[in-house]
Short mmCIF file of C-alpha atoms in Angstrom, two decimals:
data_model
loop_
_atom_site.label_atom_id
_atom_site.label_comp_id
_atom_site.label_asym_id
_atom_site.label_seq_id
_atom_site.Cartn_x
_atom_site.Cartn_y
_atom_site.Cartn_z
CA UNK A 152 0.00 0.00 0.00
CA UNK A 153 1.35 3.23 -0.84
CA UNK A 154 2.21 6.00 1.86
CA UNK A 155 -0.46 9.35 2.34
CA UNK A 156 -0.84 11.63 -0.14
CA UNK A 157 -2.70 15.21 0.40
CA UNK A 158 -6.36 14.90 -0.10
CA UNK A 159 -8.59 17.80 -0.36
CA UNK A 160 -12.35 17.53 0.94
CA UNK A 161 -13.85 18.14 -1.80
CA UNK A 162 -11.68 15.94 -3.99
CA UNK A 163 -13.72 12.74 -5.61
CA UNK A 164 -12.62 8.61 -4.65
CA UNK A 165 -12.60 6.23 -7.00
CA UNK A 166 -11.57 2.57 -6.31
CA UNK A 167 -10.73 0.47 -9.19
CA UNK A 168 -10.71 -3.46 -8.99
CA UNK A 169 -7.82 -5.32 -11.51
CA UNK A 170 -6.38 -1.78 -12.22
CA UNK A 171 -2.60 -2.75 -13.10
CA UNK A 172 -3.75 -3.68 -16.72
CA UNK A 173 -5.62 -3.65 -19.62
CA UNK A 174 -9.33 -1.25 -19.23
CA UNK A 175 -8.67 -1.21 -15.47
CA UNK A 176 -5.70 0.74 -15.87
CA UNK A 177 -6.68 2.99 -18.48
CA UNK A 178 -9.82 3.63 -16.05
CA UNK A 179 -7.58 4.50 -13.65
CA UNK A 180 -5.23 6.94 -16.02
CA UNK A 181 -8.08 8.51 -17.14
CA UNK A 182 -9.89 9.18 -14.00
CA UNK A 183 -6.74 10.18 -12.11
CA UNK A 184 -5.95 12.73 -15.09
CA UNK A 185 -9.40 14.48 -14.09
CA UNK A 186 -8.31 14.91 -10.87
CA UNK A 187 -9.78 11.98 -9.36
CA UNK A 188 -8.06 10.31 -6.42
CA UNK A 189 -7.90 6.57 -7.59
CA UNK A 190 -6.79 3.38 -5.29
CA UNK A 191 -5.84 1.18 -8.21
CA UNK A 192 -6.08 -2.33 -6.61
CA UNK A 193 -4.90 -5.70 -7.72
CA UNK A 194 -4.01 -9.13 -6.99
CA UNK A 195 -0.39 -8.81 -7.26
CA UNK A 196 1.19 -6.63 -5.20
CA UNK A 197 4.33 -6.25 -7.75
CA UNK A 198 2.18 -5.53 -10.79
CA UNK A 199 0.11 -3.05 -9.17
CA UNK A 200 2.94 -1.24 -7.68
CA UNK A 201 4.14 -0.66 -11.31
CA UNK A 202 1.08 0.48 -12.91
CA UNK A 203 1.34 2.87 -10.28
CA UNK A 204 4.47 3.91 -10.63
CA UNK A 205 4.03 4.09 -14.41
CA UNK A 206 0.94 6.72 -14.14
CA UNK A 207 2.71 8.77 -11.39
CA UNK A 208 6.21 9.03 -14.24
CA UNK A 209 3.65 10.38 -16.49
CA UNK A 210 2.62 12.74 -14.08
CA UNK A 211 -0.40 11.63 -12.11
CA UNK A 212 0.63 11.12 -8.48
CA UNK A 213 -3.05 11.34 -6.99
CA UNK A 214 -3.60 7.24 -7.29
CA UNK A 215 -2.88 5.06 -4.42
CA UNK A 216 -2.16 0.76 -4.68
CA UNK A 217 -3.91 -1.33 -2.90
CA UNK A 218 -3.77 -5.29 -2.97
CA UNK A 219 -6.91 -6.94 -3.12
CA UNK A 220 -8.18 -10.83 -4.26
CA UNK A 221 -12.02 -9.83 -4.95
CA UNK A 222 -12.23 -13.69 -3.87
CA UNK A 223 -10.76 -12.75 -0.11
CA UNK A 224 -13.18 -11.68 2.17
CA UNK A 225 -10.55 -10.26 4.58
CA UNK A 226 -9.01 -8.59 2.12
CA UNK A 227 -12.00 -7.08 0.96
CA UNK A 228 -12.66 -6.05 5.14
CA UNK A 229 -8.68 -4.50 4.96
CA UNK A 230 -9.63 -2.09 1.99
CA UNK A 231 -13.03 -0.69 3.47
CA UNK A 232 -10.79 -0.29 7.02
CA UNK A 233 -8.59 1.52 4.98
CA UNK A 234 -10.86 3.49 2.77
CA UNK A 235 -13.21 4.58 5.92
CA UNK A 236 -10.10 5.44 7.96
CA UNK A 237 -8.47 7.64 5.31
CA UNK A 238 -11.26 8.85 3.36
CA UNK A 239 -14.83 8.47 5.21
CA UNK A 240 -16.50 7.29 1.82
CA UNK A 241 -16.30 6.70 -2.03
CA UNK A 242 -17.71 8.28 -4.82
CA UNK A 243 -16.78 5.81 -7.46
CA UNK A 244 -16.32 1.99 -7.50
CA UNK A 245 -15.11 0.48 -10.99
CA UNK A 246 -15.62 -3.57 -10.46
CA UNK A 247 -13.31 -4.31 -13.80
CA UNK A 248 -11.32 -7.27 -11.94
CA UNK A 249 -12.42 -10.61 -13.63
CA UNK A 250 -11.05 -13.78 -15.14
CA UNK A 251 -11.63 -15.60 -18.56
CA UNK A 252 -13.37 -18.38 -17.23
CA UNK A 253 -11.29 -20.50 -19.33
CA UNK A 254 -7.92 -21.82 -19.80
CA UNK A 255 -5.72 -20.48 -22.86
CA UNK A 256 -3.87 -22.55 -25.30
CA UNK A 257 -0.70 -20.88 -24.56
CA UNK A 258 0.23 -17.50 -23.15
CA UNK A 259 -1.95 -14.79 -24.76
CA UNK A 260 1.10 -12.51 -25.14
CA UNK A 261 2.62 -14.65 -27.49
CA UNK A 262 -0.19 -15.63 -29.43
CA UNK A 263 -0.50 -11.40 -29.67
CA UNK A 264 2.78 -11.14 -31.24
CA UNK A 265 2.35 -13.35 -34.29
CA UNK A 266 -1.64 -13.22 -34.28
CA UNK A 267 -2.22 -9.17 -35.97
CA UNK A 268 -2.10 -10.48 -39.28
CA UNK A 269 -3.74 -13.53 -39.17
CA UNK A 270 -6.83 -11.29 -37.64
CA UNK A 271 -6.43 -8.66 -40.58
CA UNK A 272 -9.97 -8.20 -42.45
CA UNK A 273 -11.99 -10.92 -40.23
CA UNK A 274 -15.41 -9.56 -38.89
CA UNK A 275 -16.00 -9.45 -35.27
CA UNK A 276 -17.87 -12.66 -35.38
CA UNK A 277 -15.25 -14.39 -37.52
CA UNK A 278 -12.32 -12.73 -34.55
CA UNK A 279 -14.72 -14.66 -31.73
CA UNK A 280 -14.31 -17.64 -33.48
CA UNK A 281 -10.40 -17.63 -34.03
CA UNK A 282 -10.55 -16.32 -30.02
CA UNK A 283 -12.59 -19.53 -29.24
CA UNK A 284 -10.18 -22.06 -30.84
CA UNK A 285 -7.41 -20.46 -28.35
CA UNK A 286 -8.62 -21.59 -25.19
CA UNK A 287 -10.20 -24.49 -23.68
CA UNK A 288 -13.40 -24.90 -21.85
CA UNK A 289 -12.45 -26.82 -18.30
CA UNK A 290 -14.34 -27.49 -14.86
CA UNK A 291 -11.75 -26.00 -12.84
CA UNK A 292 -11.49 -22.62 -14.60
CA UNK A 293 -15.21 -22.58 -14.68
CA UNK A 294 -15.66 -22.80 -11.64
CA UNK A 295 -12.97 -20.23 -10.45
CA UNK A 296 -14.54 -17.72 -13.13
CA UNK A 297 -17.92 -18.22 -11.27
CA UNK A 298 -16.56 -17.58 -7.57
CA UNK A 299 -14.68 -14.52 -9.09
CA UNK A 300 -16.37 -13.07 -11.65
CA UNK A 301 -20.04 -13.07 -9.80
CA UNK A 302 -19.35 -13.89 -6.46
CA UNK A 303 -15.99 -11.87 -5.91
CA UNK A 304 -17.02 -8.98 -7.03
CA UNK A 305 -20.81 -8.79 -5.30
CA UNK A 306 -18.43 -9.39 -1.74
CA UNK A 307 -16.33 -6.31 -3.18
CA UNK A 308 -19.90 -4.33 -3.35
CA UNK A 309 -21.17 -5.30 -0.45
CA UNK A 310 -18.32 -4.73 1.27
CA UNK A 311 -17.91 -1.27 -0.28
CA UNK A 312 -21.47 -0.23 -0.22
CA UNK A 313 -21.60 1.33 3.06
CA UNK A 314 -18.69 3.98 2.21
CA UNK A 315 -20.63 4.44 -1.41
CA UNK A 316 -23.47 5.28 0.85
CA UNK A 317 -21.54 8.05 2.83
CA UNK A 318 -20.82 9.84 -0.36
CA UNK A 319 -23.25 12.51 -2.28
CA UNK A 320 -23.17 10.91 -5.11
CA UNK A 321 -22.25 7.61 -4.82
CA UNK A 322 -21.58 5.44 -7.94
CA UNK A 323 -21.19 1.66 -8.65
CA UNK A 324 -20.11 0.34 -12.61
CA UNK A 325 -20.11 -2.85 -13.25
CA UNK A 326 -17.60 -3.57 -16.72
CA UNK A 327 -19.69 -5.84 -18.43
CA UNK A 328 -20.30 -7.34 -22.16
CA UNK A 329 -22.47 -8.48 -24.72
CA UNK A 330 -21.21 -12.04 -23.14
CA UNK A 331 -24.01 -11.44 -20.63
CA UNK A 332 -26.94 -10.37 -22.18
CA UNK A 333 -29.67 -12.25 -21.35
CA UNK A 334 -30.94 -13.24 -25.10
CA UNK A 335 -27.91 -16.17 -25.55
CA UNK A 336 -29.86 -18.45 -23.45
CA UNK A 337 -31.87 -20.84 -24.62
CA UNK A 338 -34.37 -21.40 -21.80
CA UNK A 339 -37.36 -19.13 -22.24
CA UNK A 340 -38.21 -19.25 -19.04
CA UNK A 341 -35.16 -18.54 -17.55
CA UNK A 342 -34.98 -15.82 -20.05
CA UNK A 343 -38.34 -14.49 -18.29
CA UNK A 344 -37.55 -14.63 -14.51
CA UNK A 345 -34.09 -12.74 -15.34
CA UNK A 346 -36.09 -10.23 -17.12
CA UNK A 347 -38.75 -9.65 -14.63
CA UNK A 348 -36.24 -7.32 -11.70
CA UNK A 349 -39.48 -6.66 -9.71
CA UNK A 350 -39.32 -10.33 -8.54
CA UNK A 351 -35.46 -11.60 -9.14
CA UNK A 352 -33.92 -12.66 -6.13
CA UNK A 353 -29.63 -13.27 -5.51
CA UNK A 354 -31.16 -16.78 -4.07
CA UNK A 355 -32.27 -17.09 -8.21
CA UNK A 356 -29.18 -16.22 -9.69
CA UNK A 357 -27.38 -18.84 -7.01
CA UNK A 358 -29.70 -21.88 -7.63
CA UNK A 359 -29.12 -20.76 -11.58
CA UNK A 360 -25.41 -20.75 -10.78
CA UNK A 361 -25.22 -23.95 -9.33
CA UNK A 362 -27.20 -25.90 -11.98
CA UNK A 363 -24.94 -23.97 -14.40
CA UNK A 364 -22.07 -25.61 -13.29
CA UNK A 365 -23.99 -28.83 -12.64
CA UNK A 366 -24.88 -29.07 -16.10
CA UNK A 367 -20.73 -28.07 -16.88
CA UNK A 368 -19.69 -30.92 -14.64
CA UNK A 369 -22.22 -33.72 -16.55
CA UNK A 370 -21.18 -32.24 -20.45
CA UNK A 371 -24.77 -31.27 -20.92
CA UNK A 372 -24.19 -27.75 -21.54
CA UNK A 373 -25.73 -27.41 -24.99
CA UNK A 374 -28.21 -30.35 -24.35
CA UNK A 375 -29.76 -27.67 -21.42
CA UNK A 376 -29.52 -24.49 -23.35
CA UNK A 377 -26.61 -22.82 -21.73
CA UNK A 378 -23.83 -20.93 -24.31
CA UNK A 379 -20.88 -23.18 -24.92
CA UNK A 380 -18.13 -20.54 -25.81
CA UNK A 381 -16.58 -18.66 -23.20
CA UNK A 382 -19.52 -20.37 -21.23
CA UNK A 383 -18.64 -19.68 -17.46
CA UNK A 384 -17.58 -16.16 -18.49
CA UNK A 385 -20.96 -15.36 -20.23
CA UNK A 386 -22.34 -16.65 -17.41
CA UNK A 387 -20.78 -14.98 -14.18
CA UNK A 388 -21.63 -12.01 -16.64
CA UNK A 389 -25.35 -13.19 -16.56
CA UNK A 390 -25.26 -13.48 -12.77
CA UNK A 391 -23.71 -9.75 -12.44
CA UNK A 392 -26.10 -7.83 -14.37
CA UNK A 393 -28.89 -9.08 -12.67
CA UNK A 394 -26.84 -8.38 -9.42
CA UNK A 395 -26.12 -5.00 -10.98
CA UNK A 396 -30.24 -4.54 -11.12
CA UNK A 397 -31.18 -5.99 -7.94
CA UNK A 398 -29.01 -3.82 -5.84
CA UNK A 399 -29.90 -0.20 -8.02
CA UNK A 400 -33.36 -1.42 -7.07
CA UNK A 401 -32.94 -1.60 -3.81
CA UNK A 402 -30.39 1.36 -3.19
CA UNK A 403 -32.03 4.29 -5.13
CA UNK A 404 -29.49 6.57 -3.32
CA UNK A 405 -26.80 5.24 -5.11
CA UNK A 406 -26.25 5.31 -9.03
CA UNK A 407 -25.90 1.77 -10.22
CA UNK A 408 -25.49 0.41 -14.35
CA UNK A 409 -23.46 -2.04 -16.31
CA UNK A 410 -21.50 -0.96 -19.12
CA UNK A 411 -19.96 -2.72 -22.35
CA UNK A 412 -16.87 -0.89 -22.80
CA UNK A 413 -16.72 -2.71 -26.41
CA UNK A 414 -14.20 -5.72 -28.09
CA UNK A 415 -10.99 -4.64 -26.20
CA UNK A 416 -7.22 -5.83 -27.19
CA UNK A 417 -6.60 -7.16 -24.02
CA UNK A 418 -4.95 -10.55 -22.86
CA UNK A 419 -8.61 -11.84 -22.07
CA UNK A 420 -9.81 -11.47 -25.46
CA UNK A 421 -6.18 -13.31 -26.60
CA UNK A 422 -5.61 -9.45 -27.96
CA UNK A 423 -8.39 -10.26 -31.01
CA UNK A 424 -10.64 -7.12 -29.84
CA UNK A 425 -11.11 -3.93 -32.22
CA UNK A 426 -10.66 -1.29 -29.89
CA UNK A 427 -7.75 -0.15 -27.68
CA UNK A 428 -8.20 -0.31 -23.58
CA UNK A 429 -7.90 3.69 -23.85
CA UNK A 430 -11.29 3.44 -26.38
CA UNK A 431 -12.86 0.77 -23.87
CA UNK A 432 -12.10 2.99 -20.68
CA UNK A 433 -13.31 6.26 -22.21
CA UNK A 434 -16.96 4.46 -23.20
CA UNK A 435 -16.98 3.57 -19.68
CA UNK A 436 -15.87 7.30 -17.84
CA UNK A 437 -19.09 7.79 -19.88
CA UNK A 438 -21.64 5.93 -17.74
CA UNK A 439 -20.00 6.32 -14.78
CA UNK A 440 -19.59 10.59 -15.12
CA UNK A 441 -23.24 10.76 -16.31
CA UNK A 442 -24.43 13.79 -14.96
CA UNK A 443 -26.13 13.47 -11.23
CA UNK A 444 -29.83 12.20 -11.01
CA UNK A 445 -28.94 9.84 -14.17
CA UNK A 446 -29.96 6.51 -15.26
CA UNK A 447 -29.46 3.57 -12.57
CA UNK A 448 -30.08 -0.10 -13.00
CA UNK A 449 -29.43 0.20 -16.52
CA UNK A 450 -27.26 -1.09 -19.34
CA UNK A 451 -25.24 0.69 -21.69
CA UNK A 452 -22.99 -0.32 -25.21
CA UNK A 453 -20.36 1.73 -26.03
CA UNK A 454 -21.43 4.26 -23.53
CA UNK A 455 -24.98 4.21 -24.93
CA UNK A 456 -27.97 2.73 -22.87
CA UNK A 457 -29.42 -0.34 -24.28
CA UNK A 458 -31.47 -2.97 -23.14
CA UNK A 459 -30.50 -6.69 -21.13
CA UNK A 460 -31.66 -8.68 -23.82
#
C-alpha cells in the first residue's frame, strides 16, 4: 500500500478493482488525469505497484495501490478499514477485476505477437471464433470464473457499499459485455424470470449458478440451453447484471449500471478485440460521469444505454 498523499475535501474517490492492466488501468489513467483520487487495486502486489508507478512518471501522483483478491473476504474487510479510515466514503467503485473463465492454449502474449495479421480483415464474429479455438473450456477454470467473476465482485460491493453510501453521489459500474446479455440463453423461461427485476432474487441467480455448473460438470451444456463458448464467463456475466439490477433497485441513493466498454485488445480477449483499452475505458468514464440524477439499474454499449436482452 502506498504512503499518504494530500487529499482535499472536496476531492472525488474512485476505487478500481484489476487496475494494473488492460481497461482497469486505463480507467484508472483517465480518471486520475481528471483529478480523481484513484486506489488502483490488484491481486499482485508487484504488478500493481508498477502500474502505479508508471501513471505517477507520467505525471499523475493522486492514485494510491492497494492489494486486493475480490475472492478474499478479509481482504475485501482491509480495503473498506482503509478506505473509511483515510477517506470516510467513495464516490466511485469500478468492479473491472475478472477472469476468462477459461484456460488459454498458450500464453496470450505470445499468441499477440504473431496473431495481428492472421486477424487482418476478419469480422468481429469471424475474430470470436479464431478467439474460441485459443482456449479451452475446463471445470476447474469454470468454476474459479464463477466464484470470481459473480461472487468476488458482489463481496467487493457489499463490502464497499456502506462507504458508497456516505458519499453525495455515490456510484457503482459494473464492466460488463455483450457475453451477458440475457438473449444467448436458450431457456425461455429462464430468459423471463431474469427479465422480470421486480421479482429476481440473488437466491435465483445462485440456484441458476449452481445448476450452471452442474450441467458443466455432466457435459450437458448445450443439451440444457446454456452458451458453450466462453460459457462460465458469459455466465458470471449473466449473474452480475442481474446483481447489478437488484441492488440499483434496492439502493435508489446510489447510481448503479453495467456498461460494455466494447471488443478490447486485451490478454482476455487473446488481444483479437477492435478497440484499444484507452477506447474501452473512455466508453466507460461515460456511464459512470453521467451527470447526477442519471440513469441507474441500466445497461449501456459503447457508452450508450441499451437494453439486457
Amino acid at each position: 500500500m502506498e504512503g499518504a498523499i494530500p487529499i482535499a475535501t472536496n476531492t472525488r474517490i474512485a476505487v478500481v478493482t484489476g487496475g494494473n492492466k488492460g481497461i482497469g488501468f486505463e480507467v484508472c489513467r483517465q480518471l486520475a488525469s481528471k483529478g480523481i483520487t484513484v486506489i488502483l487495486t490488484a491481486r499482485n502486489e508487484k504488478r500493481g505497484s508498477a502500474a502505479v508507478q508508471e501513471l505517477k512518471d507520467a505525471g499523475l501522483h493522486n492514485v494510491i495501490f492497494h492489494q486486493l483478491d475480490i475472492t478474499d473476504a478479509p481482504g475485501i474487510a482491509r480495503l473498506a478499514d482503509f478506505l473509511k479510515a483515510r477517506f470516510g466514503r467513495i464516490d466511485f467503485l469500478v468492479n473491472n477485476g475478472a477472469l476468462g473463465a477459461v484456460e488459454y492454449v498458450e500464453d496470450p502474449a505470445n499468441i499477440a505477437a504473431t496473431s495481428e495479421e492472421e486477424l487482418r480483415g476478419m469480422s468481429k464474429e469471424e475474430r470470436e471464433v479464431w478467439m474460441y479455438s485459443k482456449v479451452r473450456e475446463t471445470l476447474p477454470a469454470a468454476k474459479e470464473g464463477i466464484r470470481t467473476n459473480y461472487y468476488g465482485t458482489k463481496d467487493v460491493t457489499e463490502g464497499l457499499l456502506p462507504l458508497l453510501k456516505a458519499a453525495p453521489d455515490g456510484r457503482i459500474l459494473f464492466v460488463s459485455s455483450d457475453f451477458g446479455l440475457i438473449g444467448q440463453l436458450k431457456d425461455e423461461q429462464l430468459k423471463k424470470e431474469l427479465d422480470d427485476i421486480d421479482n429476481l432474487t440473488e437466491k435465483k441467480l445462485d440456484e441458476m449458478l449452481t445448476t450452471y455448473l452442474k450441467d458443466f460438470e455432466a457435459g450437458a451444456l448445450e443439451a440444457r440451453g446454456w452458451p458453450t463458448h466462453f460459457s462460465a464467463y458469459r455466465m458470471g456475466l449473466v449473474a452480475m447484471n442481474a446483481y447489478s439490477r437488484i441492488i440499483a433497485r434496492r439502493h435508489h441513493e446510489l447510481c448503479i449500471n453495467c456498461a460494455n466498454p466494447g471488443y478490447i485488445k486485451t490478454d482476455m480477449s487473446v488481444y483479437t478485440g477492435t478497440l484499444t483499452p484507452a477506447e474501452g475505458a473512455n466508453n466507460l468514464l461515460k456511464v459512470l460521469l453521467l451527470p447526477q440524477g442519471g440513469p441507474t439499474g441500466k445497461y449501456f454499449d459503447e457508452g450508450t444505454e441499451a437494453p439486457f436482452v
